[in-house]
CSV table of N, CA, C and O in Angstrom, one decimal:
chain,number,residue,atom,x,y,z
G,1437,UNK,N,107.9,-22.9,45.6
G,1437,UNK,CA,106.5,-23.4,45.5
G,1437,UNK,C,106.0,-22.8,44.2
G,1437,UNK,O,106.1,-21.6,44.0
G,1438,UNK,N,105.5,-23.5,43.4
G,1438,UNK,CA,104.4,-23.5,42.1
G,1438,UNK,C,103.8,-22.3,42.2
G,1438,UNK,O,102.8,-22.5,42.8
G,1439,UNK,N,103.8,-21.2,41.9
G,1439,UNK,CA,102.1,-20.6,41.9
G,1439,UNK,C,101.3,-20.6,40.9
G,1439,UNK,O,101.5,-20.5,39.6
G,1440,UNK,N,100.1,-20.6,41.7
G,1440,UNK,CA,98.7,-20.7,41.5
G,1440,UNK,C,98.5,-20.5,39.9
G,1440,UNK,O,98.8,-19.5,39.3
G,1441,UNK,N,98.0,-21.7,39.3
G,1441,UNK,CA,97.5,-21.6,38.1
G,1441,UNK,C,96.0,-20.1,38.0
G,1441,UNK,O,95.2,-20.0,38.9
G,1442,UNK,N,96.2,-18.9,36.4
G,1442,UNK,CA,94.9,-18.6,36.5
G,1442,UNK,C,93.6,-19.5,36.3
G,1442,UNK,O,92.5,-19.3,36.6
G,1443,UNK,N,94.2,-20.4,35.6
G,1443,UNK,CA,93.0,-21.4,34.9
G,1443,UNK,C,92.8,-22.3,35.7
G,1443,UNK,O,93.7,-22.9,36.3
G,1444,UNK,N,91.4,-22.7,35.8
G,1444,UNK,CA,90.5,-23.6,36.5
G,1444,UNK,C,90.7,-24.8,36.2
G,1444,UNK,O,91.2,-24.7,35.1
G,1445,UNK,N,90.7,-26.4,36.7
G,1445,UNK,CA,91.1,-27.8,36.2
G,1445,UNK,C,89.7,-27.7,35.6
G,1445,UNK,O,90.0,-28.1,34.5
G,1446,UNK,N,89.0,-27.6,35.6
G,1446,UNK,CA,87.8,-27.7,34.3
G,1446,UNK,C,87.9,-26.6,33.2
G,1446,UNK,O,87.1,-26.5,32.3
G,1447,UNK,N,88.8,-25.8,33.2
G,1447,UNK,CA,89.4,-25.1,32.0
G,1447,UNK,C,90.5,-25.9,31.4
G,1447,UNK,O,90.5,-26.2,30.2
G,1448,UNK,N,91.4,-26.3,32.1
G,1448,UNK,CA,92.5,-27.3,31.3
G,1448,UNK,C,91.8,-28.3,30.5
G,1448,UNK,O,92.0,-28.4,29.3
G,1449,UNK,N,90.6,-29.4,31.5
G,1449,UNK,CA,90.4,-30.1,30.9
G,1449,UNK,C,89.5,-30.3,29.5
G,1449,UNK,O,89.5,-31.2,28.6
G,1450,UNK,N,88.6,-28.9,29.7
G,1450,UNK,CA,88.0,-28.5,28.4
G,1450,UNK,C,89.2,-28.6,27.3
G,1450,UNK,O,89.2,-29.5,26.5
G,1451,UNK,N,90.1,-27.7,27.5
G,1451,UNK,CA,91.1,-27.0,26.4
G,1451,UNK,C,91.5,-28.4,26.1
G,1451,UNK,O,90.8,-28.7,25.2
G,1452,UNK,N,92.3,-29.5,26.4
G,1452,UNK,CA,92.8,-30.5,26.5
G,1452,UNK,C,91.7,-31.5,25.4
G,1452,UNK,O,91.9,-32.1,24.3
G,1453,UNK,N,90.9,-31.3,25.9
G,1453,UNK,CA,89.7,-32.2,25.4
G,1453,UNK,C,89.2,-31.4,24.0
G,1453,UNK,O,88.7,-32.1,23.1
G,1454,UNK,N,89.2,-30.2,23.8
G,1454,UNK,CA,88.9,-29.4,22.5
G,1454,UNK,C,90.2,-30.0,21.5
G,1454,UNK,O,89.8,-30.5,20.5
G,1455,UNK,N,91.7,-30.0,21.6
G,1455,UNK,CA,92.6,-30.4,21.2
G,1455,UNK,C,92.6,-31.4,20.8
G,1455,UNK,O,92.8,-31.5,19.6
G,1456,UNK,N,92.2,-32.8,21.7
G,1456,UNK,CA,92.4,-34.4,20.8
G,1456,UNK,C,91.5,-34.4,20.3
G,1456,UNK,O,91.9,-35.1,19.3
G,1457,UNK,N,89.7,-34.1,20.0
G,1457,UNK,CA,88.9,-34.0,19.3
G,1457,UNK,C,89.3,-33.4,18.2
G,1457,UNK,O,89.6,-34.1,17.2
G,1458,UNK,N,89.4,-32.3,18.1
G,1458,UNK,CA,89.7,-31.3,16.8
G,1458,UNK,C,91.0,-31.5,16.2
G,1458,UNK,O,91.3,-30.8,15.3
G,1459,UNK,N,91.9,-32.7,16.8
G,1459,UNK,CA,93.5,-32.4,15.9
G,1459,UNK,C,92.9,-33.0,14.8
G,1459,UNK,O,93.1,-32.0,14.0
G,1460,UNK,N,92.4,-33.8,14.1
G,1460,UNK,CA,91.8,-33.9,13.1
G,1460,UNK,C,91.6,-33.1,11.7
G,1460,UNK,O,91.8,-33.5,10.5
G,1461,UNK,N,91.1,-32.0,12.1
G,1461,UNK,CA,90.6,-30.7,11.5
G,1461,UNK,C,91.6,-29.6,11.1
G,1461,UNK,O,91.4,-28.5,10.5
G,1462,UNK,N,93.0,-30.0,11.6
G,1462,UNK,CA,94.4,-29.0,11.4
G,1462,UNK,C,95.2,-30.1,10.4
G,1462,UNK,O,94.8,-31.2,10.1
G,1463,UNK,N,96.5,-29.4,10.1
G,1463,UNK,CA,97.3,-29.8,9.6
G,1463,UNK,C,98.4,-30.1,10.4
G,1463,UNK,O,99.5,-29.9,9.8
G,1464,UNK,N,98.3,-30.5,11.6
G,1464,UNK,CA,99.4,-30.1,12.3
G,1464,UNK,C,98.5,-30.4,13.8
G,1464,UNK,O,97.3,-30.0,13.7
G,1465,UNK,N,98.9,-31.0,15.1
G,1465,UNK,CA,98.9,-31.0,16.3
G,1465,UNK,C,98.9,-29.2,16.7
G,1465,UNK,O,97.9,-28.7,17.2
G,1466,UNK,N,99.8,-28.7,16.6
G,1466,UNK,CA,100.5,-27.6,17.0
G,1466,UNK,C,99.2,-26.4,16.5
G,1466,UNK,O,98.5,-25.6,17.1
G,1467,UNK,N,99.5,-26.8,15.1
G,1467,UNK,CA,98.2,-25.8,14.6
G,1467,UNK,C,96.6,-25.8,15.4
G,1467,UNK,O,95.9,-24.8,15.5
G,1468,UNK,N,96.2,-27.3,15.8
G,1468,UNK,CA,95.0,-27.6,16.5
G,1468,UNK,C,95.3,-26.3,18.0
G,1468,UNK,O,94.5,-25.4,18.4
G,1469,UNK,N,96.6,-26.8,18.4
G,1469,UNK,CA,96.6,-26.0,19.8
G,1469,UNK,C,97.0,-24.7,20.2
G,1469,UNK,O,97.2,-24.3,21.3
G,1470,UNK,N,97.0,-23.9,18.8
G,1470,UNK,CA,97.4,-22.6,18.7
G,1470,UNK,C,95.8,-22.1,18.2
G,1470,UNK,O,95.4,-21.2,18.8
G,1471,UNK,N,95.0,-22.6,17.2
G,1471,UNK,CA,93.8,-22.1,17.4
G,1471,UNK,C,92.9,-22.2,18.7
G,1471,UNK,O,92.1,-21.3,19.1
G,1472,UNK,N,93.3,-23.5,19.4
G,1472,UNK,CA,92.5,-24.0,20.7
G,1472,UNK,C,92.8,-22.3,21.7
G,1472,UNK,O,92.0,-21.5,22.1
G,1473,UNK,N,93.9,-22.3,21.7
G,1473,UNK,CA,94.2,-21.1,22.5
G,1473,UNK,C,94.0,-20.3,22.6
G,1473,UNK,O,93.6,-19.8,23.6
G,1474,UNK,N,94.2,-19.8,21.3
G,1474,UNK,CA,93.5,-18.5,21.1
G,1474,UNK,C,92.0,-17.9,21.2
G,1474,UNK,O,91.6,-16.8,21.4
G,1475,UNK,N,91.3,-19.3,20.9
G,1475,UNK,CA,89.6,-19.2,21.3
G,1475,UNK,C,89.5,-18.7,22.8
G,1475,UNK,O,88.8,-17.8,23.2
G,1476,UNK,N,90.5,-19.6,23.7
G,1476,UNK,CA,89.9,-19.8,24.9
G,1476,UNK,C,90.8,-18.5,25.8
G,1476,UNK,O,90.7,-18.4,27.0
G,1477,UNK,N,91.5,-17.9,25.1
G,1477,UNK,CA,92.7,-16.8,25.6
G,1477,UNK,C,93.6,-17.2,26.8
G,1477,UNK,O,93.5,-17.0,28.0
G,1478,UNK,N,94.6,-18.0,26.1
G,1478,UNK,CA,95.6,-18.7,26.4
G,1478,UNK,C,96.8,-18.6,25.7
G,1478,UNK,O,96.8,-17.9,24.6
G,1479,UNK,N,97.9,-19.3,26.0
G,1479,UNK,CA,99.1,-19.0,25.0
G,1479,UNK,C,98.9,-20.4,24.6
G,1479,UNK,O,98.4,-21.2,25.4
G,1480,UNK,N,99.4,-20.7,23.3
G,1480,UNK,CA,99.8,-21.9,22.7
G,1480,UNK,C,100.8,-23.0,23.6
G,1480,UNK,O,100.8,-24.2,23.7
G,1481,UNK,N,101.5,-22.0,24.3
G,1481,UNK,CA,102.6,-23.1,24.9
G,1481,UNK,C,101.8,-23.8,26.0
G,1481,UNK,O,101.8,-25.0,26.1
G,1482,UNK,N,101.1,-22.9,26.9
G,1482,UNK,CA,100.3,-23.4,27.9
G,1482,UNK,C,99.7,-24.5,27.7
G,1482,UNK,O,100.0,-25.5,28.3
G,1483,UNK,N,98.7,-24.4,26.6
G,1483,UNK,CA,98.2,-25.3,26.3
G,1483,UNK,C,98.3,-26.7,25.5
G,1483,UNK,O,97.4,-27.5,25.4
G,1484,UNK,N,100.0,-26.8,24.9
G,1484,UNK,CA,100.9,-27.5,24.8
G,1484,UNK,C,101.4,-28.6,25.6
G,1484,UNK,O,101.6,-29.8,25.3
G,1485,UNK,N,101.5,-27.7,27.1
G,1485,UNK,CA,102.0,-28.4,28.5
G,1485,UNK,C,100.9,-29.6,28.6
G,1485,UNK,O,101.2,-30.8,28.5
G,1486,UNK,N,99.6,-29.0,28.8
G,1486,UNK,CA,99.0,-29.5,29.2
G,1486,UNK,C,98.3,-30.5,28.4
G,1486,UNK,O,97.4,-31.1,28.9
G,1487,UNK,N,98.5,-30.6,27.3
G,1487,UNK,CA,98.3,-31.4,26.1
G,1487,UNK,C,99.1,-32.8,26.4
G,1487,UNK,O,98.7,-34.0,26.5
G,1488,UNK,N,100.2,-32.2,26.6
G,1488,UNK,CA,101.4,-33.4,26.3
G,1488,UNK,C,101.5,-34.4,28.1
G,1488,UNK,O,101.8,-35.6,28.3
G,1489,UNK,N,101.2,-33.1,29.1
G,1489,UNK,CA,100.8,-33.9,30.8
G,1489,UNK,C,100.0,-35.1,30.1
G,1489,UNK,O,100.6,-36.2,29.8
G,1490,UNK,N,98.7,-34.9,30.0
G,1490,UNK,CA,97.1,-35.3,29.4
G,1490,UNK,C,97.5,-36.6,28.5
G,1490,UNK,O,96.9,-37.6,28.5
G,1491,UNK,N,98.7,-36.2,27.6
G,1491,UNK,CA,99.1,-37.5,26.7
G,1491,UNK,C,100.1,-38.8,27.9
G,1491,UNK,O,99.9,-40.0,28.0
G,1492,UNK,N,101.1,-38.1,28.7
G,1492,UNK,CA,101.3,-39.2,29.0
G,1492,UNK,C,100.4,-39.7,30.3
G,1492,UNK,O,100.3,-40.8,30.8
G,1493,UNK,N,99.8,-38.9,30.7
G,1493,UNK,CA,98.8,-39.4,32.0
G,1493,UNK,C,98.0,-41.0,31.3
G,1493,UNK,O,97.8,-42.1,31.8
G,1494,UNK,N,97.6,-40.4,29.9
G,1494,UNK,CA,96.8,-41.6,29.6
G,1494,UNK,C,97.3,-42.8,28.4
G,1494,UNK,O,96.6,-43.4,27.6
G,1495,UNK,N,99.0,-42.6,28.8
G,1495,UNK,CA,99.8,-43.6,28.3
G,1495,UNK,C,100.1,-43.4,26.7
G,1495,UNK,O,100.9,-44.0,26.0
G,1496,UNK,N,99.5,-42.7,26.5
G,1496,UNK,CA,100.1,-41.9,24.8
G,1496,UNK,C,101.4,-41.9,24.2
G,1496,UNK,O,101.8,-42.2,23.1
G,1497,UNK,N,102.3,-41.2,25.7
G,1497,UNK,CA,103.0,-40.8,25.5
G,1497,UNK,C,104.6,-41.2,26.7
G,1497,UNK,O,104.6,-40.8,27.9
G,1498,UNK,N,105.6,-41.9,26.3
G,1498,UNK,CA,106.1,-42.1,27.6
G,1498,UNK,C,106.7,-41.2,28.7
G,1498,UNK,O,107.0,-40.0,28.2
G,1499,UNK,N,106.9,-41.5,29.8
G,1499,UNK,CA,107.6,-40.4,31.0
G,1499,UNK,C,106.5,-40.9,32.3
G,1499,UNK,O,105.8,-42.0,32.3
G,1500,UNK,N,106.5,-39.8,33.3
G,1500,UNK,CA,106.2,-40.2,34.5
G,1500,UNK,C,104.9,-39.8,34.5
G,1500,UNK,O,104.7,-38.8,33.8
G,1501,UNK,N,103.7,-40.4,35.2
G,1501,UNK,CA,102.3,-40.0,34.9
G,1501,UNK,C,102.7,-38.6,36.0
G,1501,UNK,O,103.7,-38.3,36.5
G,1502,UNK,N,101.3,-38.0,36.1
G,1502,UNK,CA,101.3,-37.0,37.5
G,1502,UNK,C,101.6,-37.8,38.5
G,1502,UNK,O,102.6,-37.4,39.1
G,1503,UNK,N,100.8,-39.1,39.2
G,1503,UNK,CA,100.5,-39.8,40.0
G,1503,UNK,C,102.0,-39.9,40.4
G,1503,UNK,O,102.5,-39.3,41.3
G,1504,UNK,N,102.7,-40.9,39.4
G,1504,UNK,CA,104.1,-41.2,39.7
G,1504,UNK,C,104.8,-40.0,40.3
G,1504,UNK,O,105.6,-39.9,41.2
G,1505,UNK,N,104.2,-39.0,39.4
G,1505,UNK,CA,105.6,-37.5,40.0
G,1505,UNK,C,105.2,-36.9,41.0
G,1505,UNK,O,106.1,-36.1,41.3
G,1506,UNK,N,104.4,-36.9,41.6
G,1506,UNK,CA,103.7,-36.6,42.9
G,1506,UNK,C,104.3,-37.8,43.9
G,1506,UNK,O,104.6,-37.6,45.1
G,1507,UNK,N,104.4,-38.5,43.5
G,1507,UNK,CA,104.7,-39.9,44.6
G,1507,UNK,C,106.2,-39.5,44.9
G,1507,UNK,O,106.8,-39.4,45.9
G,1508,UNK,N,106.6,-39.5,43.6
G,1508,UNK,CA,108.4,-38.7,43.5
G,1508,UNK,C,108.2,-38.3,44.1
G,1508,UNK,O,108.2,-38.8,45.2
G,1509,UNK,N,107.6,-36.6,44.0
G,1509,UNK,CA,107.9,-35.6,44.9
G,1509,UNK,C,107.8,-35.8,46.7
G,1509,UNK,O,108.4,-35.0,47.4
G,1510,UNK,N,107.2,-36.9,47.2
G,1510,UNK,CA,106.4,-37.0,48.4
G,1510,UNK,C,108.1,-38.0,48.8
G,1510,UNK,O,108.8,-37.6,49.8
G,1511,UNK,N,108.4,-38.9,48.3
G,1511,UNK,CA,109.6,-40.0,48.5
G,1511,UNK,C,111.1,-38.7,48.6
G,1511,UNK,O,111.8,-38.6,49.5
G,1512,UNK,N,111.2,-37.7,47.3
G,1512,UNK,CA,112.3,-36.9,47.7
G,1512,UNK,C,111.8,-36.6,49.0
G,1512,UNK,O,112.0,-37.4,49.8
G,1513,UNK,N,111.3,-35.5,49.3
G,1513,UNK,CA,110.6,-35.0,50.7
G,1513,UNK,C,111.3,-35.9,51.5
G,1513,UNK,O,112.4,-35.7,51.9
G,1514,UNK,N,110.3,-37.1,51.8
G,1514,UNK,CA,111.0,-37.9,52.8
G,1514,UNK,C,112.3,-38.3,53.5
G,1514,UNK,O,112.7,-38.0,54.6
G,1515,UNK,N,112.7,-39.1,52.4
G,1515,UNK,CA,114.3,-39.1,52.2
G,1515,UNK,C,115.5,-37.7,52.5
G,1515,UNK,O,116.6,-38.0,53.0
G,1516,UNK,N,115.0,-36.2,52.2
G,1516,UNK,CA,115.7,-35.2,52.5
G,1516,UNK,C,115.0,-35.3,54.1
G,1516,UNK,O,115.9,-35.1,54.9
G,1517,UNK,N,114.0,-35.5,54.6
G,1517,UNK,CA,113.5,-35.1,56.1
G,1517,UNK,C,115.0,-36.7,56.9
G,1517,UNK,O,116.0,-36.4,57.4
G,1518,UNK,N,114.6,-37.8,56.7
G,1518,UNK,CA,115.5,-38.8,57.0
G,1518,UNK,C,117.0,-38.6,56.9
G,1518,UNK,O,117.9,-38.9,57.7
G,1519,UNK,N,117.0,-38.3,56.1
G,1519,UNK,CA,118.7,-37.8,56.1
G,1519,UNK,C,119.7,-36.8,57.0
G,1519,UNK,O,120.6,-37.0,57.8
G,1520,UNK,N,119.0,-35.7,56.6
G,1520,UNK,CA,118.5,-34.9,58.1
G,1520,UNK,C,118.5,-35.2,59.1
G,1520,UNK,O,119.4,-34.8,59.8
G,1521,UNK,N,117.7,-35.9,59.4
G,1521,UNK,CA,117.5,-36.6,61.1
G,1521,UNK,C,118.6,-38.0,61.5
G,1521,UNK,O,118.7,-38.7,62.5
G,1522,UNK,N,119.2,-38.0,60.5
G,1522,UNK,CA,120.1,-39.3,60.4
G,1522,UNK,C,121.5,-38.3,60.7
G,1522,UNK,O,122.4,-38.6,61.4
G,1523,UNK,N,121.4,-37.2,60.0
G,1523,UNK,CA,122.5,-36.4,60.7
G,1523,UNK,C,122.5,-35.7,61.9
G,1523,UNK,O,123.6,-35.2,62.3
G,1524,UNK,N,121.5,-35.6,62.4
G,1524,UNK,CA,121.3,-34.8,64.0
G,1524,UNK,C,121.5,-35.9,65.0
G,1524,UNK,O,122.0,-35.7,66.1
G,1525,UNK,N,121.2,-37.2,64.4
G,1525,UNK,CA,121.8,-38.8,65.2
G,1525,UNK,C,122.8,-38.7,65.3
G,1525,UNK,O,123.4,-38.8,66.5
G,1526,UNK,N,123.5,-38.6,64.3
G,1526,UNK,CA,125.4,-38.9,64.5
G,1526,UNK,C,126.0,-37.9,65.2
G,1526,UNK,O,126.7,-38.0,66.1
G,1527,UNK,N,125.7,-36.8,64.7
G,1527,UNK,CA,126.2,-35.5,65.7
G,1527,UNK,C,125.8,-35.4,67.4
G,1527,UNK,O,126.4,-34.8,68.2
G,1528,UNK,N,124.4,-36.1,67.6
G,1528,UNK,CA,123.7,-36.6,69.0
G,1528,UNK,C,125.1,-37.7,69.6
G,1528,UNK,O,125.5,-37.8,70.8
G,1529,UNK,N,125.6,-38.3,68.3
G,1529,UNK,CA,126.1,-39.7,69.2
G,1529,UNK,C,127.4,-39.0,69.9
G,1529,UNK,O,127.8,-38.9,71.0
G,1530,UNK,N,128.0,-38.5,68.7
G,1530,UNK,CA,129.3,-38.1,68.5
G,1530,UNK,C,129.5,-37.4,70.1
G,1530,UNK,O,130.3,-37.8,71.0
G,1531,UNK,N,128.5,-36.2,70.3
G,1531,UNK,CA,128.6,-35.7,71.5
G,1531,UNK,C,128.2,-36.1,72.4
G,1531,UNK,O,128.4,-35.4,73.3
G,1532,UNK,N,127.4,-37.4,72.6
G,1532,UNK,CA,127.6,-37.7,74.2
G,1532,UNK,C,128.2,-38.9,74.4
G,1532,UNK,O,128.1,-39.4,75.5
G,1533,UNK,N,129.3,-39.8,72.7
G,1533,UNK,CA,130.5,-40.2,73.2
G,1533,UNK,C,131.4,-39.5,73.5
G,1533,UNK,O,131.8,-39.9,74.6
G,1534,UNK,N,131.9,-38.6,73.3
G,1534,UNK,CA,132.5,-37.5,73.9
G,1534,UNK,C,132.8,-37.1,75.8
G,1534,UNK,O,133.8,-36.9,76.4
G,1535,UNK,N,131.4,-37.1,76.1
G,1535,UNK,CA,131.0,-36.6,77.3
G,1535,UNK,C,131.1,-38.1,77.6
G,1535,UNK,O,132.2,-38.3,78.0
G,1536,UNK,N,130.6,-39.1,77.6
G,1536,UNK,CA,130.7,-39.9,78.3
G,1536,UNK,C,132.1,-40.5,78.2
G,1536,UNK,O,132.2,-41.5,78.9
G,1537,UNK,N,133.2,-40.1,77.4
G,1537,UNK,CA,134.8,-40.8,77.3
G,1537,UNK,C,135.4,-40.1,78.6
G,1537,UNK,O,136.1,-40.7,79.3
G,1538,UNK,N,135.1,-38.7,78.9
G,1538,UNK,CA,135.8,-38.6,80.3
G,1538,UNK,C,137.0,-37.3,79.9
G,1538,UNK,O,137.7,-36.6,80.6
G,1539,UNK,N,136.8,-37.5,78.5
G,1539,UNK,CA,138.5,-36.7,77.9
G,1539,UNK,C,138.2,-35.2,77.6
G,1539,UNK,O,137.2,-35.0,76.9
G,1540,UNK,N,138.6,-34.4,77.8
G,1540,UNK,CA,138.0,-32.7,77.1
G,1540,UNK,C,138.0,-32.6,76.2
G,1540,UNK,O,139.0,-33.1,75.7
G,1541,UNK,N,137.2,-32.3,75.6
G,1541,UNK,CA,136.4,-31.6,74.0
G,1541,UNK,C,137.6,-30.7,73.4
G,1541,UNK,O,138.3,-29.9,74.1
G,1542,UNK,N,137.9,-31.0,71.9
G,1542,UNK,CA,138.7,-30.3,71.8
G,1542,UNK,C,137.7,-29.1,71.1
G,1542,UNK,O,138.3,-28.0,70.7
């Protein structure tokens, strides 16, 4: 399990939002998000992540939105719970063909 961001979703989205306004004003993306950081006492990388989520969420950039990777996440889930239960079936069957053949278990 993830743990717990320190930063607030209205902290990301500030920082996020200080970044695409202000890349302008740098020579460099990178440079925008390394001063961004340091104003708001963050690491550069952090604020990177969340830069580049923020770019493909709003099609900037390609890969999987949140929405999609959340959907992922919920479909793996599933599929590992089903599979699972698809093996406790066969092993269900296996043993009460067994018991109902009449023959001893080896």
């Amino acid at each position: 399990m993830p743990r717990k961001s320190p930063y607030s979703p209205e902290v990301r989205e500030r920082a996020v939002k200080m970044v695409l306004e202000h890349r302008h004003e740098y020579p460099s993306e990178w440079a925008a998000m390394t001063s961004v950081a340091t104003k708001l006492g963050m690491t550069a990388e952090t604020l990177r992540s969340w830069v580049r989520r923020a770019q493909v969420d709003d099609g900037v950039r390609p890969g999987l939105t949140s929405d999609e990777r959340q959907r992922m996440k919920e479909l793996e889930k599933e599929n590992k719970e089903l599979r699972r239960a698809n093996e406790i079936l066969k092993d269900a069957s296996i043993f009460f063909a067994t018991e109902l053949d009449g023959r001893p278990k080896k």
